[in-house]
Tab-separated table of C-alpha atoms in Angstrom:
chain	number	residue	atom	x	y	z
A	1	ARG	CA	0.000	0.000	0.000
A	2	ASP	CA	1.469	3.310	-1.095
A	3	LEU	CA	0.172	6.742	-0.082
A	4	VAL	CA	1.262	9.815	-2.010
A	5	ARG	CA	0.117	13.237	-0.835
A	6	SER	CA	0.158	16.289	-3.086
A	7	ARG	CA	-0.523	19.836	-1.983
A	8	GLY	CA	-0.981	22.834	-4.268
A	9	LEU	CA	0.951	26.028	-3.718
A	10	GLY	CA	-0.092	29.652	-4.016
A	11	ASP	CA	-3.039	31.624	-2.698
A	12	VAL	CA	-5.568	30.981	-5.471
A	13	TYR	CA	-5.012	27.356	-6.463
A	14	LYS	CA	-4.768	25.173	-3.407
A	15	ARG	CA	-5.779	21.565	-3.071
A	16	GLN	CA	-4.891	18.477	-1.163
A	17	ILE	CA	-4.867	15.147	-2.962
A	18	ASP	CA	-4.254	11.771	-1.381
A	19	TYR	CA	-3.472	8.796	-3.643
A	20	VAL	CA	-3.559	5.189	-2.437
A	21	PHE	CA	-2.172	2.378	-4.625
A	22	GLU	CA	-2.645	-1.215	-3.468
A	23	HIS	CA	-1.631	-4.276	-5.440
A	24	ASP	CA	-0.659	-7.895	-5.359
A	25	GLU	CA	0.885	-9.914	-8.185
A	26	ARG	CA	-2.337	-10.015	-10.234
A	27	THR	CA	-4.588	-7.087	-9.295
A	28	TYR	CA	-4.458	-3.425	-8.340
A	29	ARG	CA	-6.696	-0.896	-6.638
A	30	LEU	CA	-6.239	2.890	-6.821
A	31	ARG	CA	-8.117	5.510	-4.850
A	32	THR	CA	-7.749	9.241	-4.632
A	33	GLU	CA	-9.481	11.996	-2.745
A	34	ALA	CA	-9.018	15.647	-3.641
A	35	ARG	CA	-10.363	18.702	-1.904
A	36	ALA	CA	-9.953	22.287	-3.035
A	37	THR	CA	-8.919	24.751	-0.338
A	38	GLY	CA	-8.527	28.519	-0.156
A	39	VAL	CA	-10.161	30.716	-2.788
A	40	PHE	CA	-10.200	27.771	-5.201
A	41	SER	CA	-12.786	26.046	-2.970
A	42	LEU	CA	-15.316	28.744	-3.905
A	43	LEU	CA	-15.253	27.451	-7.482
A	44	TYR	CA	-14.819	23.753	-6.793
A	45	GLY	CA	-16.351	22.858	-3.455
A	46	GLY	CA	-16.684	19.402	-2.037
A	47	LEU	CA	-14.669	16.274	-2.375
A	48	LEU	CA	-13.595	14.577	-5.615
A	49	THR	CA	-13.230	10.830	-5.141
A	50	GLN	CA	-11.895	8.532	-7.857
A	51	SER	CA	-11.238	4.813	-7.767
A	52	SER	CA	-9.882	2.338	-10.281
A	53	ARG	CA	-9.451	-1.381	-9.979
A	54	GLY	CA	-8.294	-4.043	-12.359
A	55	ARG	CA	-5.621	-6.535	-13.247
A	56	LEU	CA	-1.885	-6.267	-13.755
A	57	GLY	CA	-0.617	-7.535	-17.100
A	58	PRO	CA	2.578	-7.508	-19.173
A	59	GLU	CA	1.757	-3.978	-20.395
A	60	GLY	CA	0.901	-2.690	-16.924
A	61	LEU	CA	-2.518	-1.720	-15.583
A	62	LEU	CA	-5.644	-3.259	-17.127
A	63	PRO	CA	-8.582	-1.342	-15.629
A	64	GLU	CA	-11.859	-3.191	-15.077
A	65	HIS	CA	-13.858	-0.550	-13.148
A	66	TYR	CA	-13.526	3.227	-12.768
A	67	LEU	CA	-15.677	5.408	-10.515
A	68	GLU	CA	-15.682	9.134	-9.848
A	69	LYS	CA	-17.814	11.195	-7.511
A	70	ARG	CA	-17.761	14.985	-7.399
A	71	GLY	CA	-19.236	16.681	-4.353
A	72	ASP	CA	-22.938	15.976	-3.945
A	73	ARG	CA	-23.410	14.748	-7.516
A	74	ALA	CA	-24.247	11.127	-8.230
A	75	ALA	CA	-21.270	8.841	-8.787
A	76	ARG	CA	-20.347	8.009	-12.377
A	77	PHE	CA	-18.670	4.789	-13.392
A	78	VAL	CA	-17.419	2.808	-16.342
A	79	ASP	CA	-16.911	-0.960	-16.460
A	80	PHE	CA	-14.343	-2.312	-18.913
A	81	ASP	CA	-15.540	-5.702	-20.146
A	82	ARG	CA	-12.631	-7.221	-22.018
A	83	ALA	CA	-14.598	-10.416	-22.755
A	84	THR	CA	-17.192	-8.496	-24.817
A	85	GLY	CA	-14.819	-5.730	-25.922
A	86	LEU	CA	-17.115	-3.024	-24.533
A	87	ALA	CA	-16.828	-0.167	-22.078
A	88	LYS	CA	-20.155	0.175	-20.266
A	89	ALA	CA	-21.105	3.405	-18.482
A	90	ASP	CA	-23.529	3.756	-15.589
A	91	ASP	CA	-26.058	5.464	-17.890
A	92	GLY	CA	-26.197	2.346	-20.094
A	93	ALA	CA	-24.063	3.741	-22.911
A	94	THR	CA	-21.514	1.363	-24.441
A	95	GLN	CA	-18.436	2.001	-26.524
A	96	ALA	CA	-15.906	-0.267	-28.195
A	97	LEU	CA	-13.069	-1.071	-25.823
A	98	ASP	CA	-9.616	-0.136	-27.112
A	99	PRO	CA	-6.982	-2.611	-25.809
A	100	SER	CA	-4.936	0.377	-24.553
A	101	ILE	CA	-7.816	1.654	-22.389
A	102	GLN	CA	-6.967	3.459	-19.169
A	103	ASP	CA	-9.052	5.625	-16.896
A	104	GLN	CA	-8.354	9.110	-15.642
A	105	LEU	CA	-6.735	7.752	-12.493
A	106	SER	CA	-4.862	4.702	-13.806
A	107	VAL	CA	-3.230	6.525	-16.723
A	108	MET	CA	-0.896	8.478	-14.412
A	109	TRP	CA	0.200	5.315	-12.621
A	110	GLN	CA	0.598	3.598	-16.000
A	111	LEU	CA	3.064	6.357	-16.937
A	112	ALA	CA	4.965	5.748	-13.696
A	113	LEU	CA	5.143	2.011	-14.461
A	114	ILE	CA	6.468	2.771	-17.949
A	115	ALA	CA	9.138	5.073	-16.480
A	116	ARG	CA	10.176	2.325	-14.084
A	117	ASN	CA	9.902	-0.784	-16.272
A	118	ALA	CA	10.287	0.438	-19.857
A	119	PRO	CA	12.155	3.785	-19.795
A	120	GLU	CA	13.018	3.406	-23.489
A	121	ARG	CA	9.361	4.251	-24.193
A	122	LEU	CA	10.014	7.712	-22.719
A	123	ARG	CA	12.937	8.687	-24.940
A	124	PRO	CA	12.589	12.120	-26.585
A	125	GLY	CA	10.071	12.143	-29.409
A	126	HIS	CA	8.402	8.865	-28.400
A	127	GLU	CA	4.612	9.077	-28.477
A	128	MET	CA	2.096	7.143	-26.392
A	129	ARG	CA	-1.627	6.932	-27.114
A	130	TRP	CA	-4.440	5.719	-24.926
A	131	SER	CA	-8.192	5.794	-24.780
A	132	VAL	CA	-8.972	7.253	-21.367
A	133	ALA	CA	-12.259	7.038	-19.494
A	134	ARG	CA	-13.238	10.315	-17.877
A	135	GLY	CA	-16.607	10.173	-16.213
A	136	ARG	CA	-18.846	8.213	-18.562
A	137	ARG	CA	-17.044	8.720	-21.867
A	138	LEU	CA	-13.801	7.710	-23.539
A	139	HIS	CA	-11.382	10.335	-24.815
A	140	ALA	CA	-8.200	10.031	-26.858
A	141	MET	CA	-4.984	10.923	-25.020
A	142	ARG	CA	-1.690	11.482	-26.776
A	143	ILE	CA	1.497	12.114	-24.799
A	144	VAL	CA	4.884	12.928	-26.303
A	145	ALA	CA	8.123	12.543	-24.327
A	146	MET	CA	10.226	15.688	-24.662
A	147	GLY	CA	13.342	14.556	-22.777
A	148	ASP	CA	14.901	14.831	-19.343
A	149	GLU	CA	14.468	17.947	-17.275
A	150	ILE	CA	15.932	18.989	-13.939
A	151	LEU	CA	13.437	20.525	-11.499
A	152	GLN	CA	14.394	22.549	-8.476
A	153	ALA	CA	11.967	21.719	-5.657
A	154	GLY	CA	12.241	24.679	-3.320
A	155	ALA	CA	15.184	24.395	-0.955
A	156	GLY	CA	15.388	20.629	-1.492
A	157	PRO	CA	17.596	18.770	-3.928
A	158	ALA	CA	17.152	19.053	-7.693
A	159	LEU	CA	14.978	16.311	-9.178
A	160	ARG	CA	15.572	14.539	-12.471
A	161	SER	CA	12.270	14.331	-14.309
A	162	ILE	CA	10.936	13.463	-17.735
A	163	HIS	CA	9.158	16.254	-19.568
A	164	LEU	CA	5.909	14.941	-21.070
A	165	THR	CA	3.551	16.958	-23.241
A	166	LEU	CA	-0.145	16.216	-23.549
A	167	ILE	CA	-1.265	16.781	-27.132
């Protein structure tokens, strides 16, 4: 079980996000909770909860269920049925399931797994494409690796990072 906490900086855009990643050799479960704080909470009140669960395969995360709940709104979810090749939303809509499918939460962890297990896929100019479930619908995501970048994190040590661009 891994917990990663992120906090926004600045007076206008503040948020706290907690990520939990649990896994065994065959399955994974992700959960995140985000809450806007400060002036930003006037625009985006309430809690955003997202969860993703699925299997682990040779290519990384294979989502089977994604759920998101924003504030007092009803939860939205998508089930990924690999046997039928369909993504099924809570409103009954279905779409063809792309084998590369990720959800809005799993895609970021999929990138981390690629960086760890297949860094050659992040060499400058390399492009990655996924279908990504956001809410009830699937959207195309294209990310291009731009190369290494050194980030200075306040008074702490410099961090080696990989610059990725969302196209």
